[in-house]
Structures are given as structure tokens and as C-alpha cells.
Coordinates of C-alpha atoms in Angstrom, one line a residue:
Chain A
M1 CA 42.8 42.0 7.7
A2 CA 39.7 41.1 9.9
S3 CA 37.4 39.0 8.0
S4 CA 34.2 40.2 8.8
S5 CA 32.0 37.2 10.2
R6 CA 28.2 37.3 9.3
L7 CA 25.8 36.4 11.2
L8 CA 22.7 35.1 9.7
A9 CA 19.7 34.8 11.9
L10 CA 17.3 32.5 10.4
T11 CA 14.0 31.4 11.5
L12 CA 11.2 29.1 10.0
A13 CA 8.2 28.8 10.5
G14 CA 6.5 25.6 9.3
A15 CA 3.4 25.2 9.3
V16 CA 1.5 22.0 9.3
V17 CA -2.4 22.2 8.5
V18 CA -4.3 18.8 8.5
A19 CA -7.2 18.6 6.5
T20 CA -9.8 16.0 6.7
A21 CA -12.5 14.9 5.5
G22 CA -15.7 15.1 7.0
C23 CA -16.5 11.6 7.8
A24 CA -19.7 10.4 8.5
P25 CA -20.1 8.8 12.1
E26 CA -20.1 4.9 12.3
E27 CA -23.9 3.9 13.1
K28 CA -24.6 1.7 14.8
G29 CA -28.4 0.1 14.8
P30 CA -29.7 -0.8 17.2
T31 CA -29.4 -4.9 17.8
P32 CA -32.2 -6.7 17.5
T33 CA -33.2 -8.9 20.7
I34 CA -33.5 -12.3 19.6
T35 CA -36.6 -14.3 20.8
A36 CA -37.5 -17.5 19.8
S37 CA -41.0 -16.9 19.9
P38 CA -43.3 -20.0 20.4
S39 CA -44.9 -19.0 17.3
C40 CA -41.9 -20.7 15.3
A41 CA -44.3 -23.7 14.6
K42 CA -44.8 -25.0 11.2
D43 CA -48.3 -24.3 11.1
S44 CA -48.5 -20.8 12.3
L45 CA -45.1 -19.3 9.9
P46 CA -46.8 -16.9 7.5
T47 CA -44.7 -18.4 4.6
R48 CA -45.1 -17.1 1.1
T49 CA -47.1 -20.3 0.6
P50 CA -48.8 -21.4 3.6
G51 CA -47.0 -25.2 4.7
K52 CA -44.7 -24.6 2.2
L53 CA -41.0 -22.9 2.7
T54 CA -39.3 -20.8 -0.7
I55 CA -35.9 -20.6 -0.6
A56 CA -33.9 -18.6 -2.9
T57 CA -30.4 -19.3 -4.6
D58 CA -28.5 -17.6 -7.9
Q59 CA -28.7 -19.6 -11.1
P60 CA -25.9 -20.4 -11.8
A61 CA -25.4 -21.5 -8.1
Y62 CA -21.5 -22.9 -7.9
E63 CA -19.3 -25.1 -6.5
P64 CA -19.0 -25.9 -3.6
W65 CA -21.5 -24.4 -2.5
F66 CA -23.9 -26.3 -4.5
S67 CA -23.3 -29.1 -6.9
D68 CA -24.3 -29.5 -10.4
D69 CA -26.4 -25.7 -10.6
K70 CA -29.1 -28.1 -8.5
P71 CA -29.7 -26.7 -5.4
D72 CA -33.0 -29.0 -4.7
N73 CA -30.2 -32.4 -4.4
G74 CA -28.8 -31.5 -0.9
A75 CA -25.9 -31.6 -2.0
G76 CA -22.8 -28.8 -1.7
F77 CA -22.4 -26.6 1.7
E78 CA -25.7 -24.1 1.2
S79 CA -28.0 -26.9 -0.8
A80 CA -27.3 -29.3 2.7
V81 CA -27.1 -25.7 5.3
A82 CA -31.0 -24.8 3.7
Y83 CA -32.2 -28.0 4.2
A84 CA -31.0 -28.6 7.7
V85 CA -32.7 -24.5 8.2
A86 CA -35.9 -26.0 6.9
E87 CA -35.7 -29.1 8.9
K88 CA -35.6 -26.9 12.1
L89 CA -38.2 -24.9 11.5
G90 CA -40.8 -28.1 10.9
Y91 CA -40.5 -28.6 6.8
A92 CA -40.3 -32.2 5.1
R93 CA -37.7 -32.4 1.8
A94 CA -40.9 -32.2 0.0
D95 CA -42.2 -29.2 1.6
V96 CA -39.4 -27.1 0.0
T97 CA -39.3 -25.4 -3.4
W98 CA -36.9 -23.3 -4.8
A99 CA -36.7 -20.1 -6.7
R100 CA -33.8 -18.3 -8.5
V101 CA -33.1 -15.0 -7.8
K102 CA -29.9 -12.8 -9.1
F103 CA -27.7 -11.8 -6.2
D104 CA -28.1 -7.7 -6.7
T105 CA -32.2 -8.5 -6.8
A106 CA -32.2 -10.2 -3.3
I107 CA -30.0 -7.7 -1.7
A108 CA -32.1 -5.0 -3.2
P109 CA -35.0 -3.4 -1.3
G110 CA -38.8 -4.4 -2.2
P111 CA -40.5 -7.2 -2.1
K112 CA -39.2 -10.7 -2.6
T113 CA -40.4 -13.3 -4.4
F114 CA -39.2 -16.1 -1.6
D115 CA -38.7 -16.8 2.6
F116 CA -35.3 -16.9 3.0
D117 CA -32.4 -17.1 0.5
I118 CA -28.9 -18.4 0.6
N119 CA -26.6 -17.2 -1.7
Q120 CA -23.1 -16.3 0.2
F121 CA -24.0 -13.0 1.5
S122 CA -21.6 -11.2 3.6
I123 CA -24.0 -9.6 6.4
T124 CA -22.9 -5.9 6.6
E125 CA -24.2 -2.6 8.1
E126 CA -24.9 -1.2 4.9
R127 CA -27.2 -4.3 3.7
K128 CA -28.6 -4.6 6.7
Q129 CA -30.5 -0.6 6.1
A130 CA -32.6 -3.1 3.4
V131 CA -32.8 -6.2 4.0
D132 CA -32.7 -8.8 7.6
F133 CA -30.1 -11.4 7.9
S134 CA -30.2 -14.4 10.1
A135 CA -27.6 -15.3 12.7
P136 CA -24.0 -16.2 10.6
Y137 CA -24.5 -19.6 9.7
Y138 CA -20.8 -19.7 8.2
L139 CA -17.6 -18.1 9.4
V140 CA -15.2 -17.2 6.0
R141 CA -12.1 -19.0 6.7
Q142 CA -8.7 -17.9 4.9
T143 CA -6.8 -19.8 2.2
V144 CA -3.6 -20.4 1.4
I145 CA -3.3 -21.4 -2.3
A146 CA -0.3 -22.6 -4.2
L147 CA 0.7 -23.3 -8.3
K148 CA 0.3 -26.6 -9.0
S149 CA 4.6 -27.0 -9.3
S150 CA 5.1 -24.7 -5.7
K151 CA 7.2 -26.7 -2.9
I152 CA 4.3 -26.0 -0.8
A153 CA 1.5 -28.1 -3.0
G154 CA 0.0 -30.8 -1.1
R155 CA 1.3 -30.1 2.3
T156 CA -0.9 -30.7 5.1
S157 CA 0.0 -29.0 8.4
L158 CA 1.1 -25.2 9.6
A159 CA 4.3 -26.2 10.7
D160 CA 4.7 -27.3 6.9
L161 CA 4.5 -23.9 6.0
R162 CA 7.0 -22.2 7.5
D163 CA 9.6 -21.8 5.3
A164 CA 7.4 -20.7 2.7
R165 CA 7.5 -17.3 0.7
L166 CA 3.8 -15.9 1.4
G167 CA 1.6 -13.5 0.2
A168 CA -1.5 -11.0 0.7
Q169 CA -3.4 -8.1 -0.1
V170 CA -2.6 -5.3 2.4
G171 CA -5.1 -4.4 5.6
T172 CA -6.8 -7.9 5.0
T173 CA -7.7 -11.0 7.4
S174 CA -5.4 -12.8 4.8
Y175 CA -2.3 -10.9 5.6
Q176 CA -3.5 -11.4 9.4
A177 CA -3.4 -15.4 9.0
I178 CA 0.0 -14.8 7.8
T179 CA 1.3 -12.8 10.5
D180 CA -0.4 -14.3 13.9
V181 CA -1.2 -17.9 12.8
I182 CA 1.7 -19.7 10.0
K183 CA 4.4 -17.3 11.1
P184 CA 6.7 -18.0 8.5
T185 CA 10.3 -18.0 8.9
A186 CA 10.4 -15.4 5.5
K187 CA 9.1 -12.0 5.8
P188 CA 5.2 -12.0 4.2
Q189 CA 4.6 -9.9 0.6
V190 CA 2.1 -7.6 0.5
Y191 CA 0.1 -6.1 -2.8
N192 CA -2.4 -3.5 -3.2
S193 CA -4.8 -5.7 -4.7
N194 CA -5.6 -9.5 -5.0
D195 CA -4.8 -9.3 -9.0
D196 CA -1.4 -7.8 -7.8
A197 CA -0.7 -10.7 -5.7
K198 CA -2.3 -13.2 -8.6
K199 CA 0.6 -12.1 -10.9
A200 CA 3.1 -12.5 -8.3
L201 CA 1.8 -16.2 -8.1
Q202 CA 1.8 -16.7 -11.6
N203 CA 5.4 -15.7 -11.9
G204 CA 6.7 -17.8 -9.4
Q205 CA 7.6 -14.8 -6.7
L206 CA 5.5 -16.5 -4.4
D207 CA 5.3 -19.6 -2.5
G208 CA 1.7 -19.5 -1.6
L209 CA -1.1 -17.0 -1.6
V210 CA -3.6 -16.6 1.4
V211 CA -7.1 -15.1 0.3
D212 CA -10.5 -15.8 1.6
L213 CA -12.2 -19.4 1.1
P214 CA -14.8 -18.6 -1.7
T215 CA -12.6 -16.4 -3.5
A216 CA -9.7 -19.5 -3.1
F217 CA -12.6 -21.8 -5.0
Y218 CA -13.0 -19.1 -7.5
I219 CA -9.5 -18.7 -8.4
T220 CA -8.1 -22.0 -8.6
G221 CA -11.4 -23.1 -10.5
A222 CA -11.7 -20.3 -13.2
E223 CA -8.7 -17.7 -13.1
I224 CA -5.9 -20.0 -12.7
T225 CA -7.0 -23.3 -12.6
D226 CA -2.8 -24.8 -12.1
A227 CA -3.4 -23.3 -9.1
V228 CA -4.7 -25.6 -5.4
I229 CA -6.0 -25.5 -2.7
V230 CA -2.9 -26.2 0.2
G231 CA -5.7 -25.9 3.2
Q232 CA -7.8 -23.5 5.2
V233 CA -5.8 -22.0 8.2
P234 CA -7.7 -21.6 11.7
Q235 CA -9.8 -18.8 12.4
V236 CA -8.3 -15.9 12.8
G237 CA -9.2 -12.1 13.3
T238 CA -12.6 -10.4 12.2
P239 CA -13.8 -13.0 10.1
E240 CA -16.9 -12.2 7.1
A241 CA -19.7 -13.9 8.2
F242 CA -22.1 -15.4 5.9
G243 CA -26.2 -14.7 7.2
L244 CA -29.4 -16.1 5.4
L245 CA -31.7 -12.6 3.8
L246 CA -35.1 -12.1 4.2
D247 CA -36.7 -9.3 3.5
K248 CA -36.9 -6.0 5.6
N249 CA -38.7 -7.0 8.6
S250 CA -39.5 -10.3 7.6
P251 CA -41.9 -11.9 10.8
L252 CA -39.8 -15.0 10.0
T253 CA -36.8 -13.8 10.5
S254 CA -36.3 -14.3 14.6
C255 CA -37.6 -18.3 13.6
V256 CA -34.7 -19.0 10.8
T257 CA -32.1 -16.7 13.3
G258 CA -33.5 -19.4 16.2
A259 CA -33.3 -22.3 13.6
V260 CA -29.5 -21.2 12.7
G261 CA -28.8 -21.2 16.3
Q262 CA -29.9 -24.5 17.0
L263 CA -27.9 -25.9 14.2
T264 CA -24.8 -24.2 15.6
E265 CA -25.2 -25.0 19.0
A266 CA -25.4 -28.4 18.2
G267 CA -22.1 -28.9 15.9
T268 CA -24.6 -29.7 12.7
L269 CA -23.0 -26.4 10.5
K270 CA -19.2 -27.3 11.6
Q271 CA -20.1 -31.2 10.3
L272 CA -22.0 -29.4 7.2
E273 CA -18.8 -27.3 6.3
E274 CA -16.3 -30.1 7.6
K275 CA -17.8 -32.5 5.0
W276 CA -18.8 -30.0 2.1
L277 CA -15.9 -27.8 1.6
A278 CA -13.0 -29.9 3.3
Q279 CA -13.5 -33.1 2.2
V280 CA -15.4 -32.6 -0.9
A281 CA -14.3 -29.9 -2.2
G282 CA -11.0 -30.3 -1.1
A283 CA -10.1 -27.3 0.9
A284 CA -8.6 -29.4 3.9
E285 CA -7.9 -28.1 7.3
L286 CA -3.9 -27.4 8.3
R287 CA -3.5 -27.8 11.7
Chain B
M1 CA 51.2 44.7 9.3
T2 CA 49.0 41.7 11.3
L3 CA 46.4 41.1 12.8
L4 CA 47.8 41.6 16.5
D5 CA 49.1 45.6 16.2
H6 CA 45.9 46.2 14.1
V7 CA 44.1 48.7 16.3
P8 CA 40.5 49.4 15.1
S9 CA 39.3 53.0 14.6
E10 CA 37.1 55.1 16.8
A11 CA 34.5 55.4 13.2
Q12 CA 35.0 51.2 12.8
L13 CA 33.8 50.9 16.5
R14 CA 31.3 52.7 16.1
R15 CA 30.1 50.8 13.3
S16 CA 30.8 47.6 14.5
A17 CA 28.9 48.2 17.5
Y18 CA 26.1 49.5 15.4
R19 CA 26.4 46.0 13.6
R20 CA 25.8 43.9 16.9
R21 CA 23.3 46.2 17.6
Q22 CA 21.3 45.9 14.4
T23 CA 21.9 41.6 14.6
V24 CA 20.2 41.9 18.0
Y25 CA 17.5 43.6 16.9
S26 CA 16.4 41.8 13.6
V27 CA 16.6 38.6 15.8
L28 CA 14.1 39.3 18.6
V29 CA 11.6 40.7 15.7
A30 CA 11.9 37.8 14.1
A31 CA 11.2 36.4 17.3
V32 CA 8.4 38.3 17.9
S33 CA 6.9 37.5 14.7
T34 CA 7.5 34.0 14.5
A35 CA 5.9 33.6 18.4
A36 CA 2.8 35.7 16.8
L37 CA 2.3 33.1 14.0
G38 CA 2.9 30.1 16.1
T39 CA 0.5 31.2 18.5
L40 CA -2.3 32.1 15.3
L41 CA -2.0 28.6 14.0
V42 CA -2.2 26.9 17.2
V43 CA -5.3 28.4 18.2
A44 CA -6.4 28.1 14.4
V45 CA -6.0 24.3 14.6
T46 CA -7.4 23.5 17.9
G47 CA -9.8 25.7 17.9
A48 CA -11.2 24.0 15.2
P49 CA -14.5 22.0 15.6
G50 CA -13.2 18.5 14.3
W51 CA -10.1 19.0 16.0
D52 CA -10.8 16.1 19.0
R53 CA -11.8 13.8 16.9
V54 CA -8.9 14.7 14.6
R55 CA -6.1 14.2 16.9
Q56 CA -7.7 10.6 18.2
S57 CA -7.5 9.3 14.9
F58 CA -4.0 11.1 13.8
L59 CA -2.1 11.8 16.6
D60 CA -2.5 8.6 19.3
P61 CA 0.8 8.2 21.2
A62 CA -0.1 5.1 22.4
I63 CA -0.5 3.7 18.6
A64 CA 2.8 5.8 17.3
R65 CA 4.8 3.5 20.1
D66 CA 3.0 0.3 19.0
A67 CA 3.8 0.8 15.1
L68 CA 7.1 2.8 15.6
P69 CA 9.0 -0.7 15.1
A70 CA 7.7 -1.9 11.9
V71 CA 7.6 1.3 10.4
L72 CA 11.3 2.1 11.8
S73 CA 12.4 -2.1 10.1
G74 CA 10.4 -0.7 6.9
L75 CA 12.2 2.4 6.7
W76 CA 15.6 0.7 6.9
L77 CA 14.5 -0.9 3.3
N78 CA 13.9 2.7 2.0
V79 CA 17.4 3.5 3.2
R80 CA 19.1 1.4 1.4
L81 CA 17.3 0.8 -1.8
L82 CA 17.5 4.4 -1.8
V83 CA 21.3 4.5 -1.5
C84 CA 21.7 1.9 -4.6
C85 CA 19.2 3.7 -6.1
A86 CA 20.8 7.3 -6.0
V87 CA 24.3 6.0 -7.0
G88 CA 23.0 4.1 -9.5
A89 CA 20.4 7.2 -11.2
L90 CA 23.9 9.2 -10.8
V91 CA 26.0 7.2 -12.7
L92 CA 23.4 6.0 -15.5
G93 CA 22.5 10.3 -16.0
L94 CA 26.0 11.1 -15.7
V95 CA 26.6 8.4 -19.1
V96 CA 23.9 9.5 -20.6
A97 CA 24.4 13.6 -20.5
V98 CA 27.5 13.0 -21.9
L99 CA 26.7 10.6 -24.4
R100 CA 24.0 13.3 -25.6
T101 CA 26.6 15.6 -26.2
L102 CA 29.3 13.9 -27.9
R103 CA 30.2 16.0 -31.2
G104 CA 30.2 14.3 -34.9
P105 CA 28.0 13.0 -37.3
I106 CA 29.4 9.5 -36.2
F107 CA 27.6 9.5 -33.1
F108 CA 24.2 10.3 -34.4
P109 CA 23.0 7.1 -33.3
V110 CA 24.3 7.1 -30.0
R111 CA 22.8 10.6 -29.1
A112 CA 19.2 9.2 -31.3
L113 CA 19.7 6.6 -28.4
A114 CA 20.7 8.8 -25.2
A115 CA 18.1 10.9 -26.2
G116 CA 15.2 8.6 -26.5
Y117 CA 15.8 7.2 -23.6
T118 CA 15.6 10.2 -21.8
Y119 CA 12.6 11.3 -23.5
T120 CA 10.7 7.5 -22.6
F121 CA 12.0 7.9 -19.0
R122 CA 11.0 11.2 -18.2
G123 CA 7.7 10.9 -19.4
L124 CA 6.8 7.2 -18.5
P125 CA 4.8 7.3 -15.4
L126 CA 7.2 5.1 -12.7
I127 CA 4.1 3.2 -11.4
I128 CA 4.0 1.6 -14.7
V129 CA 7.7 1.3 -15.4
L130 CA 7.4 -0.7 -12.1
Y131 CA 4.5 -2.9 -12.9
L132 CA 6.7 -3.8 -16.4
L133 CA 9.6 -4.4 -13.8
T134 CA 8.7 -6.3 -11.0
L135 CA 5.2 -8.3 -11.6
G136 CA 5.9 -8.6 -15.8
V137 CA 9.5 -9.3 -16.6
P138 CA 9.6 -12.0 -14.0
G139 CA 6.5 -13.8 -15.9
L140 CA 9.2 -14.5 -18.5
R141 CA 10.5 -17.0 -16.0
L142 CA 13.9 -17.0 -16.9
Q143 CA 16.6 -18.1 -15.6
G144 CA 18.4 -16.2 -12.9
M145 CA 15.5 -14.1 -12.4
P146 CA 17.0 -11.5 -10.2
P147 CA 15.0 -10.7 -6.4
V148 CA 12.1 -8.1 -7.1
L149 CA 14.2 -5.6 -4.7
V150 CA 16.7 -5.5 -7.1
L151 CA 14.0 -5.3 -10.6
G152 CA 12.1 -2.4 -8.2
G153 CA 15.4 -0.8 -7.6
L154 CA 16.3 -1.0 -11.5
A155 CA 13.0 0.7 -12.6
L156 CA 13.6 3.6 -10.3
V157 CA 17.6 3.9 -11.4
L158 CA 16.0 3.8 -15.4
T159 CA 13.4 6.9 -14.2
Y160 CA 15.7 8.9 -11.8
G161 CA 18.2 8.4 -14.2
G162 CA 16.1 10.0 -17.2
Y163 CA 15.9 12.9 -15.0
L164 CA 19.3 13.5 -13.7
A165 CA 21.1 12.9 -17.5
E166 CA 18.8 15.7 -18.4
V167 CA 20.3 18.1 -15.1
F168 CA 24.0 16.8 -16.4
R169 CA 23.5 18.2 -19.8
A170 CA 22.0 21.3 -18.7
G171 CA 25.4 21.3 -16.6
I172 CA 27.6 20.3 -19.7
E173 CA 26.4 23.3 -21.9
S174 CA 26.6 25.4 -19.5
V175 CA 30.0 25.6 -19.5
H176 CA 31.1 28.9 -21.6
P177 CA 32.1 27.5 -25.0
S178 CA 36.0 29.6 -24.5
Q179 CA 36.7 27.5 -22.2
L180 CA 36.6 24.6 -24.6
A181 CA 38.4 26.0 -26.9
A182 CA 41.5 27.5 -24.1
A183 CA 41.8 23.9 -23.2
R184 CA 41.6 22.3 -26.8
S185 CA 44.1 24.9 -27.7
L186 CA 46.4 24.0 -24.4
G187 CA 46.6 21.0 -26.8
L188 CA 44.3 18.7 -24.3
T189 CA 42.4 15.7 -26.1
Y190 CA 38.2 16.2 -26.4
R191 CA 38.0 13.5 -23.5
Q192 CA 40.3 15.1 -21.7
T193 CA 38.6 18.4 -21.8
M194 CA 35.8 17.0 -20.9
R195 CA 37.8 15.4 -17.7
H196 CA 39.7 18.2 -16.0
V197 CA 37.6 21.4 -17.5
V198 CA 34.1 20.8 -18.6
L199 CA 33.2 18.7 -16.4
P200 CA 34.0 19.6 -12.7
Q201 CA 32.6 22.9 -13.4
A202 CA 29.2 21.5 -15.1
V203 CA 28.6 19.2 -11.7
R204 CA 29.5 21.7 -9.7
R205 CA 27.2 23.9 -11.1
V206 CA 24.1 21.9 -11.1
A207 CA 24.6 20.2 -7.7
P208 CA 21.6 21.7 -6.4
P209 CA 19.4 20.3 -8.7
L210 CA 20.8 16.8 -8.6
L211 CA 20.8 16.4 -5.0
N212 CA 17.5 18.2 -5.0
D213 CA 16.6 14.6 -7.6
V214 CA 18.2 12.6 -5.4
V215 CA 15.9 14.3 -2.2
A216 CA 12.4 13.3 -4.4
L217 CA 14.0 9.6 -4.8
Q218 CA 14.0 9.2 -1.8
K219 CA 10.3 9.6 -1.7
D220 CA 9.9 7.4 -5.0
V221 CA 12.0 4.2 -3.8
G222 CA 8.9 3.4 -1.2
L223 CA 6.7 2.7 -4.7
V224 CA 8.7 -0.6 -4.9
S225 CA 6.1 -2.1 -2.0
L226 CA 3.4 -2.8 -4.3
A227 CA 5.3 -5.8 -5.7
G228 CA 5.4 -7.2 -2.0
P229 CA 8.4 -5.8 0.0
I230 CA 6.7 -3.4 2.9
D231 CA 8.8 0.0 3.2
A232 CA 8.1 2.5 6.0
V233 CA 4.8 3.6 4.1
R234 CA 3.0 0.0 3.7
A235 CA 4.1 -1.0 7.6
A236 CA 1.8 2.5 8.2
Q237 CA -0.4 1.1 6.0
I238 CA -0.5 -2.1 7.6
A239 CA -0.8 -1.2 10.6
T240 CA -3.4 1.7 10.0
A241 CA -5.6 -0.9 8.8
Q242 CA -5.0 -3.0 11.9
S243 CA -6.2 -0.2 14.7
F244 CA -8.2 2.0 12.0
N245 CA -6.2 5.0 13.1
Y246 CA -3.8 6.6 10.6
T247 CA -1.2 7.6 13.2
P248 CA 1.1 5.4 11.9
Y249 CA 1.0 7.5 8.8
I250 CA 2.6 10.4 10.4
V251 CA 5.2 8.3 12.8
A252 CA 6.0 7.3 8.5
G253 CA 6.3 10.8 7.6
V254 CA 7.9 12.4 10.5
L255 CA 10.4 9.7 10.2
F256 CA 11.3 10.3 6.1
V257 CA 11.7 14.4 7.2
L258 CA 14.3 13.5 9.6
L259 CA 15.7 11.2 7.1
A260 CA 15.4 14.4 4.3
I261 CA 17.1 16.8 7.0
P262 CA 20.5 16.3 6.3
L263 CA 20.4 15.9 2.5
I264 CA 18.4 18.9 1.9
A265 CA 20.6 20.7 5.0
V266 CA 23.4 19.9 2.3
T267 CA 21.8 20.8 -0.5
D268 CA 21.6 24.1 1.3
W269 CA 25.3 24.7 2.0
V270 CA 26.4 23.4 -1.3
T271 CA 24.1 26.3 -3.0
L272 CA 25.6 28.9 -0.2
R273 CA 29.5 27.7 -1.0
A274 CA 28.5 28.0 -4.8
A275 CA 26.6 31.6 -3.9
R276 CA 29.5 32.8 -2.4
R277 CA 32.2 31.6 -4.5
Q278 CA 30.2 33.7 -7.5
S279 CA 29.9 36.8 -6.0
G280 CA 33.9 36.4 -4.9
G281 CA 32.9 36.7 -1.4

């Protein structure tokens, strides 16, 4: 018997509809041209109190940025930077007065009770809508932290970290520091958030975790007290930058930026970073 | 009378010719309607005001090329996990389903345990099971803690085992009681009846939904990446973070579809075969 074979004509129309939410175009404000005007002499600077420089920071002010919550003792990285900038502008230590202003108050628009504020402010486009920033005085570094019981605690060079199981949060400069600088033999572990990564570190599923230096100080100081900083990784990617914060359109901005620029060129900021963050605070450089 | 000396009648020849014409005609109609719909879609998408921006950020061939190796190596992890977890979940599901259908009061605790398991793990969100097993369990600091991939795989097996157990149970209960009665009257024990009469029919009957769950599992194995390992989607996420362009996600999506096609084709074929059997064709 002839078996009837049926021919099936199948047509498939696959429609892929990509719906995208409209995203605002990235706004690039005009970059102000920095002209070190000759009016940056101390006598012609329109500070809040003539002849005095009022610098603000948060209360409490944390190590290693300040020491003992006393900004006026010149100890700690940011206190040292503040006095160095003041000196460049021509103010002696006695001419500097400190104000205490909450972080959130400082970045909000509105009148300011200080000439400039130094409080680990990351320079962002959004914040620039409300306040002025000086040139960056610090580029945030990536740092390896580990439990005291970890095999990499106490290691001093990048080569010593090749055999470590390292982790970082996804899509961060920290992850780039692992893949581009440390280049360990084991594949890095990637987490949705630093909270998951910290849990894995605590569980011993990771030998070391890479975070930025301010976060590293916070984690080892307050969150996981049996963790230590192994060391700082050489600069990678596009790091966050800290800037001195001033009132929007402050007449001092260009002069303060000029002072920070001079300190950068002279290598003073590098020395202060080396002294207060690497040596005193124990975040040594991994080479 | 063999096929060779069979001469089709005039009417039969006319019938076959008519059928051929009908087939050609329907294929043509299908082709025209597909072309019309395709043209309409292309015009609608590429004519949209934001099309250029979407094309740059989702369909950039250069970025796709750069991301492909990383995404492929991530996909290899997905494939290995899928094979292990699918086998594990199928076995677990079958065992639990058999336990749930045991007869007799003595087996009540076993039945209750199996039922409790399916209720719990079908209700629990997979993400929570994954968190508990991959970040919670290692916190116990026990000796011989398996690596994170094994724990993640276990979470998937537990969750999908619950779904598959219910599918298997539906299959077992769909076998007519007369089959069971007939088998027992032939002198088969309960175990032999299950093994030779009920389960073969049950599994064959629920093959499509089983395979369907395996296809779903294929997409969920990637969630293990929340505990650290880099799968295809995570690799795409990393590439996206570096280039600020979403093309790597599209690359991963296309690879996932390609991976699913064989599975889905097998599902369709099994379904078709079962339907033919049912209708005696």
C-alpha cells in the first residue's frame, strides 16, 4: 500500500521588537578654562572672613583622612592637604579656621558657611550642577583586602597575588584592577554587590577582595574587623577623583584649583598620599 | 499484490495531482504573507525615530566581535551546569513523584515529606535558594565544603526537582487504573507494575512538559553567577560595563536561543510523534 506522506509547510515569522526606554543624552557642561588670575594674592581673596580661610569637613571626621576627629592638628591625609592648599594661597596655620558641615548639607545647593570643604567628595557631573569643585587632589586607588587568616595577608608584591582567588563587584574599576593589573591564574569571582562579595570573603570562598581604598578603610575598620588591607594596586581604568568643594560660581574656585594644580606638579600631594595613606594607615603600595 | 504492480486509477492520479497543486499553492501563500509581515516589521523598526541610537547601542558588530570569546567561555559554564543539573533534577523529580504515589498508610510520612518538599521548593524563589546554598552554607565553615559551583548546582536541582516531580506525578496519575489492575491480575508485584507498565506510559505522556522545564532550566542555570562564577550573561554584563554598549547582551541572547533550538526541536518532535500515535496515524 502506498503510504501517503504528508508535506507540512511551516512558516515561521519571528518578530523581535526591541523596545528601549528613552535615555537622556549625556550632558557635557562647558569645561571652564582655568586661568590662574593674578588676583590670587591673599589680600585680594574674597574669603568669608577677610584674612582668614574657613575650611569645612564633616563631624565625625574619620581616619585616615583626619586624625582623632581633630581637623586642625594637620594629621591625616585630608587635613594635611587642606593646610598645604592654605599655605599655597598664602595663609599661615593660624589663619585657618575649621567649620563642621554635614556631607549632605555641603553638596546641596544653597549658601555655604565655608570657603571650601574637604570631605572625600567624588567629582560628578550631577554634583557640578549644584556646587563647584577644584581640580582633583586625590585619585581613588584600588585596594586588596583579605582576612587575617588568609594566605595572602601580609604579602607585599603583585606577583605574590598571582595564585590568589580574588573577587570584586561586577562592572567596577575594582574588577578591572584584577584582570588588567594583578592578572591572577584563577578566574576572578564576580558579585552583584559588595555585600555579596564581603560575605564570600568572610566565608573563606575568596582569598582577597578588591575594593576602592576608602571602602577598604571602612570595611576593615568597621564592618569586618578581622580583615586587613593587603595593599594598594597601581592606578587602573578611570578612577574616581576627590575634589575640594566650593559654593557654586565661587570667586575662589580658580585660585583653589590653581593651588591644587601647583601641589600636584610639585609632587607634594603624592608625598602626602604616600605618608598618610600608605605608611601611617598601612595601605602599602603593591609593586 | 505488491507495490510494483499497483497501477493507480485515473481518479487516484487526479486526486494526487490536486493534492500537489494544493501544497504548492499553500506554500506560496505562506511565503507571500511572511514576506509582507517581515517588510512591515523592518519598516516599523528601522523607521522609528530612535532607531539609529538603538542600533549603535544594541547592534554594534565590532563590539559583538570583541565580546564573543568571553561570552562563549561563559556559555561553556552554562552548558556544563545545564547537563549536570538537568540529569540531577530529572532523577530527583522521578524519585519524589514515585514516593508521593506510594499506596498504604505505612508510607504516610514518606508521602508527607515528598509533598512538603514539592510545596516548599516550588514556592521558594530560586534566587533565595541560591543565596542560602552558595553564600549561607559555606559560612558554616564545615570540613570538605564543596566548591561554589556544586552548591549552586544543588540549588538548581532542588528547585527544578520540585517542578519535575509534579510533572512526573501528573503522568503517573494519568495512567488508567485498569492498566494497574490488569498488571496486578497477571501476577506482577506493585514494583514490577510501576517499572514495566505505569512508568513507561507516564514518562512518554509527559515528555513534552518535562523537556519544556529543561529548556526553562537552561536559562536559570546562569543565576549561579550571583555567587561569583562568570556565566554567559555575566560575561556580557562585564563587557557592557567596559564599553557602555548593550551589544554583548544581544550576543549572549542569540547564543542562548541557538543552544535552545535543538532542545525545543526534540520537544516538538516528541509531541508530534505522541499525537500521531494517539490518532493512530
